[in-house]
């Protein structure tokens, strides 16, 4: 098994070092892909970006069959070419594409913060989020896998923050079709996998991905600390199989099916 979404201290919000990742992945008998955050044009200058030269200088000697080097790139409409250039310039194993920031009425909002939700109801917020994601998967075609489609559910201030497929089926279908058209994977992010209800609700989206012709998923814990490396990834593999999808990891930008 492989955990395809792990943050180390090149990410603004993680202090994990690579030795801790290696130790945790050995203890769990899994492979690991480091995917530090690069959110170009983030609203606070210097946050959620890192020097990619330094990343490869520091980590290349650790690279092996079980420890691969990727990146989590923040997708937004104003950094497509910059991201694409970086994707070409460095020999990543894997590129995750994420929506962490949403453009709404000409301004950019962090989904993690409160401002984005003010003065809008859940439907307006979730439609803006999914519309932004749709635009991003169309334009940021250098990615290998779309990360955490349910990212907003972690932070949205509603008593029920789940994304119900039936409520947003048109937008979700468009997103899934764009991924399928480009032969991209979608990620099963296990951060919310402790919540059985959330997992059941998410399943409809992944089953739909399969119905529309989607084939592959990547699985990632999104660990920022060593104790979370590999969290629930085996359960996520079963989840993938139940949805008719194959779990893969990426090496040198190519998908490899996990047995
Ligand atoms: Zn993310
Ligand atoms: Zn992440």
mmCIF file of C-alpha atoms and ligand atoms in Angstrom:
data_model
loop_
_atom_site.group_PDB
_atom_site.id
_atom_site.type_symbol
_atom_site.label_atom_id
_atom_site.label_comp_id
_atom_site.label_asym_id
_atom_site.label_seq_id
_atom_site.Cartn_x
_atom_site.Cartn_y
_atom_site.Cartn_z
ATOM 1 C CA UNK A 1 0.000 0.000 0.000
ATOM 2 C CA UNK A 2 1.019 3.593 -0.496
ATOM 3 C CA UNK A 3 0.055 6.761 1.330
ATOM 4 C CA UNK A 4 0.021 9.306 -1.505
ATOM 5 C CA UNK A 5 -0.541 12.513 0.460
ATOM 6 C CA UNK A 6 1.917 13.474 3.221
ATOM 7 C CA UNK A 7 3.229 16.850 4.381
ATOM 8 C CA UNK A 8 6.640 17.539 5.851
ATOM 9 C CA UNK A 9 8.232 20.741 7.086
ATOM 10 C CA UNK A 10 8.431 22.255 3.587
ATOM 11 C CA UNK A 11 4.696 22.821 4.179
ATOM 12 C CA UNK A 12 3.798 25.912 6.202
ATOM 13 C CA UNK A 13 1.506 23.890 8.452
ATOM 14 C CA UNK A 14 3.683 20.834 9.123
ATOM 15 C CA UNK A 15 6.790 20.320 11.231
ATOM 16 C CA UNK A 16 7.267 16.654 10.379
ATOM 17 C CA UNK A 17 10.714 15.781 9.082
ATOM 18 C CA UNK A 18 11.369 13.211 6.387
ATOM 19 C CA UNK A 19 12.967 10.722 8.807
ATOM 20 C CA UNK A 20 9.694 10.608 10.710
ATOM 21 C CA UNK A 21 7.834 9.824 7.471
ATOM 22 C CA UNK A 22 10.278 7.026 6.664
ATOM 23 C CA UNK A 23 9.981 5.573 10.155
ATOM 24 C CA UNK A 24 6.171 5.756 10.171
ATOM 25 C CA UNK A 25 5.887 4.205 6.717
ATOM 26 C CA UNK A 26 8.249 1.361 7.721
ATOM 27 C CA UNK A 27 6.235 0.730 10.880
ATOM 28 C CA UNK A 28 3.048 0.584 8.825
ATOM 29 C CA UNK A 29 4.718 -1.402 6.032
ATOM 30 C CA UNK A 30 3.599 1.073 3.373
ATOM 31 C CA UNK A 31 5.167 3.321 0.793
ATOM 32 C CA UNK A 32 4.927 7.087 1.061
ATOM 33 C CA UNK A 33 4.713 10.017 -1.315
ATOM 34 C CA UNK A 34 5.668 13.409 0.090
ATOM 35 C CA UNK A 35 3.324 16.094 -1.228
ATOM 36 C CA UNK A 36 4.243 19.442 0.290
ATOM 37 C CA UNK A 37 2.012 22.460 -0.242
ATOM 38 C CA UNK A 38 2.624 24.920 -3.036
ATOM 39 C CA UNK A 39 -0.199 27.447 -3.113
ATOM 40 C CA UNK A 40 1.097 30.153 -5.435
ATOM 41 C CA UNK A 41 -0.410 33.617 -4.852
ATOM 42 C CA UNK A 42 -1.692 32.650 -1.423
ATOM 43 C CA UNK A 43 -3.163 35.718 0.278
ATOM 44 C CA UNK A 44 -0.464 35.883 2.960
ATOM 45 C CA UNK A 45 2.865 36.330 1.159
ATOM 46 C CA UNK A 46 5.372 33.581 1.889
ATOM 47 C CA UNK A 47 2.813 31.154 3.300
ATOM 48 C CA UNK A 48 2.100 27.780 1.717
ATOM 49 C CA UNK A 49 4.914 28.051 -0.764
ATOM 50 C CA UNK A 50 8.423 26.609 -0.679
ATOM 51 C CA UNK A 51 11.616 26.547 -2.664
ATOM 52 C CA UNK A 52 11.344 23.524 -4.949
ATOM 53 C CA UNK A 53 15.096 23.504 -5.675
ATOM 54 C CA UNK A 54 15.758 23.130 -1.952
ATOM 55 C CA UNK A 55 13.126 20.414 -1.712
ATOM 56 C CA UNK A 56 14.852 18.265 -4.332
ATOM 57 C CA UNK A 57 18.315 19.075 -2.962
ATOM 58 C CA UNK A 58 17.301 17.974 0.497
ATOM 59 C CA UNK A 59 15.123 14.984 -0.349
ATOM 60 C CA UNK A 60 16.616 13.403 -3.485
ATOM 61 C CA UNK A 61 19.010 11.225 -1.498
ATOM 62 C CA UNK A 62 16.055 9.697 0.392
ATOM 63 C CA UNK A 63 14.183 8.817 -2.754
ATOM 64 C CA UNK A 64 13.648 5.114 -3.391
ATOM 65 C CA UNK A 65 10.934 2.611 -4.347
ATOM 66 C CA UNK A 66 9.087 3.262 -1.096
ATOM 67 C CA UNK A 67 9.682 6.995 -0.728
ATOM 68 C CA UNK A 68 8.580 9.122 -3.647
ATOM 69 C CA UNK A 69 8.594 12.870 -4.174
ATOM 70 C CA UNK A 70 5.447 14.698 -5.148
ATOM 71 C CA UNK A 71 3.768 18.012 -4.568
ATOM 72 C CA UNK A 72 0.315 19.320 -3.684
ATOM 73 C CA UNK A 73 -0.378 22.293 -5.914
ATOM 74 C CA UNK A 74 -3.093 24.763 -5.095
ATOM 75 C CA UNK A 75 -5.219 25.323 -8.197
ATOM 76 C CA UNK A 76 -6.730 28.730 -8.859
ATOM 77 C CA UNK A 77 -7.335 30.698 -12.044
ATOM 78 C CA UNK A 78 -4.399 33.080 -11.612
ATOM 79 C CA UNK A 79 -1.453 30.667 -11.401
ATOM 80 C CA UNK A 80 -2.045 28.064 -14.101
ATOM 81 C CA UNK A 81 1.090 28.739 -16.135
ATOM 82 C CA UNK A 82 3.350 29.113 -13.110
ATOM 83 C CA UNK A 83 2.181 25.777 -11.749
ATOM 84 C CA UNK A 84 2.525 24.137 -15.138
ATOM 85 C CA UNK A 85 6.098 25.406 -15.490
ATOM 86 C CA UNK A 86 7.016 23.927 -12.110
ATOM 87 C CA UNK A 87 5.345 20.650 -13.022
ATOM 88 C CA UNK A 88 7.583 20.450 -16.106
ATOM 89 C CA UNK A 89 10.800 21.776 -14.592
ATOM 90 C CA UNK A 90 11.159 19.179 -11.817
ATOM 91 C CA UNK A 91 10.952 15.408 -11.947
ATOM 92 C CA UNK A 92 8.129 14.837 -9.500
ATOM 93 C CA UNK A 93 6.676 11.377 -9.076
ATOM 94 C CA UNK A 94 3.216 12.721 -8.430
ATOM 95 C CA UNK A 95 1.221 15.952 -8.623
ATOM 96 C CA UNK A 96 -1.910 16.447 -6.573
ATOM 97 C CA UNK A 97 -4.188 19.317 -7.555
ATOM 98 C CA UNK A 98 -6.167 20.965 -4.774
ATOM 99 C CA UNK A 99 -8.739 23.664 -4.272
ATOM 100 C CA UNK A 100 -7.864 25.403 -0.995
ATOM 101 C CA UNK A 101 -8.850 28.884 -2.109
ATOM 102 C CA UNK A 102 -12.031 29.924 -3.903
ATOM 103 C CA UNK A 103 -12.507 32.880 -6.183
ATOM 104 C CA UNK A 104 -15.867 34.544 -5.617
ATOM 105 C CA UNK A 105 -16.926 37.896 -7.098
ATOM 106 C CA UNK A 106 -13.348 38.827 -7.919
ATOM 107 C CA UNK A 107 -11.873 38.068 -4.497
ATOM 108 C CA UNK A 108 -10.025 35.008 -3.244
ATOM 109 C CA UNK A 109 -11.055 33.303 -0.021
ATOM 110 C CA UNK A 110 -9.357 30.598 2.011
ATOM 111 C CA UNK A 111 -11.849 27.790 2.653
ATOM 112 C CA UNK A 112 -10.244 27.395 6.060
ATOM 113 C CA UNK A 113 -11.165 30.942 7.094
ATOM 114 C CA UNK A 114 -14.516 32.507 8.007
ATOM 115 C CA UNK A 115 -14.821 35.277 5.402
ATOM 116 C CA UNK A 116 -15.852 32.987 2.571
ATOM 117 C CA UNK A 117 -18.997 31.871 4.416
ATOM 118 C CA UNK A 118 -20.245 35.264 5.552
ATOM 119 C CA UNK A 119 -23.514 36.393 3.981
ATOM 120 C CA UNK A 120 -23.967 33.204 1.948
ATOM 121 C CA UNK A 121 -25.990 30.067 2.568
ATOM 122 C CA UNK A 122 -24.586 26.555 2.249
ATOM 123 C CA UNK A 123 -25.907 26.067 -1.281
ATOM 124 C CA UNK A 124 -24.286 29.306 -2.516
ATOM 125 C CA UNK A 125 -21.011 28.458 -0.841
ATOM 126 C CA UNK A 126 -20.859 24.869 -2.091
ATOM 127 C CA UNK A 127 -21.830 25.853 -5.620
ATOM 128 C CA UNK A 128 -19.075 28.483 -5.669
ATOM 129 C CA UNK A 129 -16.605 25.886 -4.372
ATOM 130 C CA UNK A 130 -17.594 23.251 -6.935
ATOM 131 C CA UNK A 131 -17.703 25.757 -9.812
ATOM 132 C CA UNK A 132 -14.202 26.839 -8.923
ATOM 133 C CA UNK A 133 -13.104 23.195 -8.804
ATOM 134 C CA UNK A 134 -14.649 22.559 -12.224
ATOM 135 C CA UNK A 135 -12.837 25.509 -13.757
ATOM 136 C CA UNK A 136 -9.603 24.384 -12.115
ATOM 137 C CA UNK A 137 -9.717 20.782 -13.333
ATOM 138 C CA UNK A 138 -10.324 22.106 -16.852
ATOM 139 C CA UNK A 139 -7.408 24.510 -16.757
ATOM 140 C CA UNK A 140 -4.830 22.853 -14.488
ATOM 141 C CA UNK A 141 -4.350 19.885 -16.761
ATOM 142 C CA UNK A 142 -0.812 19.103 -15.495
ATOM 143 C CA UNK A 143 -2.104 17.346 -12.339
ATOM 144 C CA UNK A 144 -2.230 13.580 -11.792
ATOM 145 C CA UNK A 145 -5.021 13.413 -9.219
ATOM 146 C CA UNK A 146 -7.688 15.740 -7.864
ATOM 147 C CA UNK A 147 -7.197 15.990 -4.135
ATOM 148 C CA UNK A 148 -9.870 15.969 -1.394
ATOM 149 C CA UNK A 149 -13.114 16.822 -3.229
ATOM 150 C CA UNK A 150 -14.609 17.041 0.290
ATOM 151 C CA UNK A 151 -12.045 19.533 1.601
ATOM 152 C CA UNK A 152 -14.702 22.142 2.351
ATOM 153 C CA UNK A 153 -16.587 19.675 4.588
ATOM 154 C CA UNK A 154 -13.726 19.893 7.111
ATOM 155 C CA UNK A 155 -14.182 23.603 7.728
ATOM 156 C CA UNK A 156 -17.607 24.839 6.579
ATOM 157 C CA UNK A 157 -19.547 26.128 9.606
ATOM 158 C CA UNK A 158 -22.734 24.108 9.096
ATOM 159 C CA UNK A 159 -24.273 21.527 11.392
ATOM 160 C CA UNK A 160 -24.130 19.172 8.390
ATOM 161 C CA UNK A 161 -21.196 20.081 6.157
ATOM 162 C CA UNK A 162 -21.368 17.001 3.916
ATOM 163 C CA UNK A 163 -21.524 17.359 0.148
ATOM 164 C CA UNK A 164 -24.551 15.341 -0.916
ATOM 165 C CA UNK A 165 -24.165 14.116 -4.476
ATOM 166 C CA UNK A 166 -27.882 14.510 -5.211
ATOM 167 C CA UNK A 167 -27.846 18.200 -4.281
ATOM 168 C CA UNK A 168 -24.907 19.097 -6.523
ATOM 169 C CA UNK A 169 -25.088 16.277 -9.064
ATOM 170 C CA UNK A 170 -24.748 18.471 -12.154
ATOM 171 C CA UNK A 171 -21.596 20.218 -10.996
ATOM 172 C CA UNK A 172 -20.080 17.054 -9.534
ATOM 173 C CA UNK A 173 -20.760 15.159 -12.775
ATOM 174 C CA UNK A 174 -19.032 17.899 -14.761
ATOM 175 C CA UNK A 175 -15.972 17.725 -12.500
ATOM 176 C CA UNK A 176 -15.811 13.936 -12.697
ATOM 177 C CA UNK A 177 -16.248 13.980 -16.482
ATOM 178 C CA UNK A 178 -13.390 16.464 -16.879
ATOM 179 C CA UNK A 179 -11.129 14.159 -14.867
ATOM 180 C CA UNK A 180 -12.181 11.123 -16.893
ATOM 181 C CA UNK A 181 -11.713 12.940 -20.195
ATOM 182 C CA UNK A 182 -8.137 13.757 -19.179
ATOM 183 C CA UNK A 183 -7.510 10.281 -17.697
ATOM 184 C CA UNK A 184 -6.836 11.730 -14.248
ATOM 185 C CA UNK A 185 -7.234 10.023 -10.918
ATOM 186 C CA UNK A 186 -9.336 11.304 -8.065
ATOM 187 C CA UNK A 187 -8.062 11.100 -4.525
ATOM 188 C CA UNK A 188 -9.729 9.372 -1.613
ATOM 189 C CA UNK A 189 -8.538 11.578 1.207
ATOM 190 C CA UNK A 190 -8.857 9.682 4.489
ATOM 191 C CA UNK A 191 -8.865 12.697 6.774
ATOM 192 C CA UNK A 192 -12.616 12.333 7.397
ATOM 193 C CA UNK A 193 -12.640 8.528 7.409
ATOM 194 C CA UNK A 194 -13.190 8.290 11.163
ATOM 195 C CA UNK A 195 -16.699 9.602 10.436
ATOM 196 C CA UNK A 196 -18.654 6.625 9.076
ATOM 197 C CA UNK A 197 -21.592 8.771 7.996
ATOM 198 C CA UNK A 198 -19.283 11.053 6.013
ATOM 199 C CA UNK A 199 -17.726 8.023 4.300
ATOM 200 C CA UNK A 200 -21.145 6.664 3.320
ATOM 201 C CA UNK A 201 -22.161 10.040 1.872
ATOM 202 C CA UNK A 202 -18.899 10.364 -0.056
ATOM 203 C CA UNK A 203 -19.286 6.916 -1.550
ATOM 204 C CA UNK A 204 -21.994 8.118 -3.897
ATOM 205 C CA UNK A 205 -19.537 10.523 -5.544
ATOM 206 C CA UNK A 206 -16.896 7.841 -6.083
ATOM 207 C CA UNK A 207 -19.450 5.337 -7.365
ATOM 208 C CA UNK A 208 -20.585 7.973 -9.808
ATOM 209 C CA UNK A 209 -16.974 8.477 -10.925
ATOM 210 C CA UNK A 210 -16.918 4.793 -11.798
ATOM 211 C CA UNK A 211 -20.317 4.923 -13.558
ATOM 212 C CA UNK A 212 -19.139 7.773 -15.748
ATOM 213 C CA UNK A 213 -16.023 5.828 -16.772
ATOM 214 C CA UNK A 214 -13.493 6.752 -14.085
ATOM 215 C CA UNK A 215 -10.972 4.046 -13.321
ATOM 216 C CA UNK A 216 -8.293 5.054 -10.844
ATOM 217 C CA UNK A 217 -7.978 6.629 -7.415
ATOM 218 C CA UNK A 218 -5.057 7.668 -5.267
ATOM 219 C CA UNK A 219 -5.341 7.301 -1.514
ATOM 220 C CA UNK A 220 -3.828 9.757 0.930
ATOM 221 C CA UNK A 221 -3.982 10.488 4.643
ATOM 222 C CA UNK A 222 -3.009 14.161 4.279
ATOM 223 C CA UNK A 223 -0.830 13.562 7.347
ATOM 224 C CA UNK A 224 0.920 16.572 8.822
ATOM 225 C CA UNK A 225 2.195 14.559 11.803
ATOM 226 C CA UNK A 226 3.882 11.171 11.971
ATOM 227 C CA UNK A 227 1.080 9.511 13.947
ATOM 228 C CA UNK A 228 -1.287 10.154 11.011
ATOM 229 C CA UNK A 229 0.844 8.646 8.242
ATOM 230 C CA UNK A 230 -1.127 5.804 6.667
ATOM 231 C CA UNK A 231 -4.327 6.560 8.585
ATOM 232 C CA UNK A 232 -7.236 4.525 7.231
ATOM 233 C CA UNK A 233 -5.595 3.871 3.870
ATOM 234 C CA UNK A 234 -6.481 0.168 3.918
ATOM 235 C CA UNK A 235 -10.127 1.025 4.584
ATOM 236 C CA UNK A 236 -9.953 3.489 1.703
ATOM 237 C CA UNK A 237 -8.669 0.751 -0.600
ATOM 238 C CA UNK A 238 -11.711 -1.384 0.251
ATOM 239 C CA UNK A 239 -13.877 1.699 -0.302
ATOM 240 C CA UNK A 240 -12.314 2.089 -3.767
ATOM 241 C CA UNK A 241 -12.976 -1.557 -4.609
ATOM 242 C CA UNK A 242 -16.591 -1.237 -3.477
ATOM 243 C CA UNK A 243 -16.897 1.646 -5.928
ATOM 244 C CA UNK A 244 -15.351 -0.391 -8.755
ATOM 245 C CA UNK A 245 -12.180 1.732 -8.772
ATOM 246 C CA UNK A 246 -8.525 0.717 -8.778
ATOM 247 C CA UNK A 247 -6.179 2.203 -6.198
ATOM 248 C CA UNK A 248 -2.902 3.358 -7.724
ATOM 249 C CA UNK A 249 0.163 5.310 -6.696
ATOM 250 C CA UNK A 250 2.241 7.398 -9.062
ATOM 251 C CA UNK A 251 5.911 6.964 -9.796
ATOM 252 C CA UNK A 252 7.585 9.207 -12.362
ATOM 253 C CA UNK A 253 4.119 10.574 -13.118
ATOM 254 C CA UNK A 254 2.781 7.153 -14.132
ATOM 255 C CA UNK A 255 0.059 5.250 -12.281
ATOM 256 C CA UNK A 256 0.980 1.888 -10.770
ATOM 257 C CA UNK A 257 -1.868 -0.338 -9.616
ATOM 258 C CA UNK A 258 -1.690 -1.415 -5.971
ATOM 259 C CA UNK A 259 -2.314 -5.129 -5.478
HETATM 260 ZN ZN1 LIG B 1 -4.951 20.049 0.639
HETATM 261 ZN ZN1 LIG B 2 -2.539 18.191 1.923
#
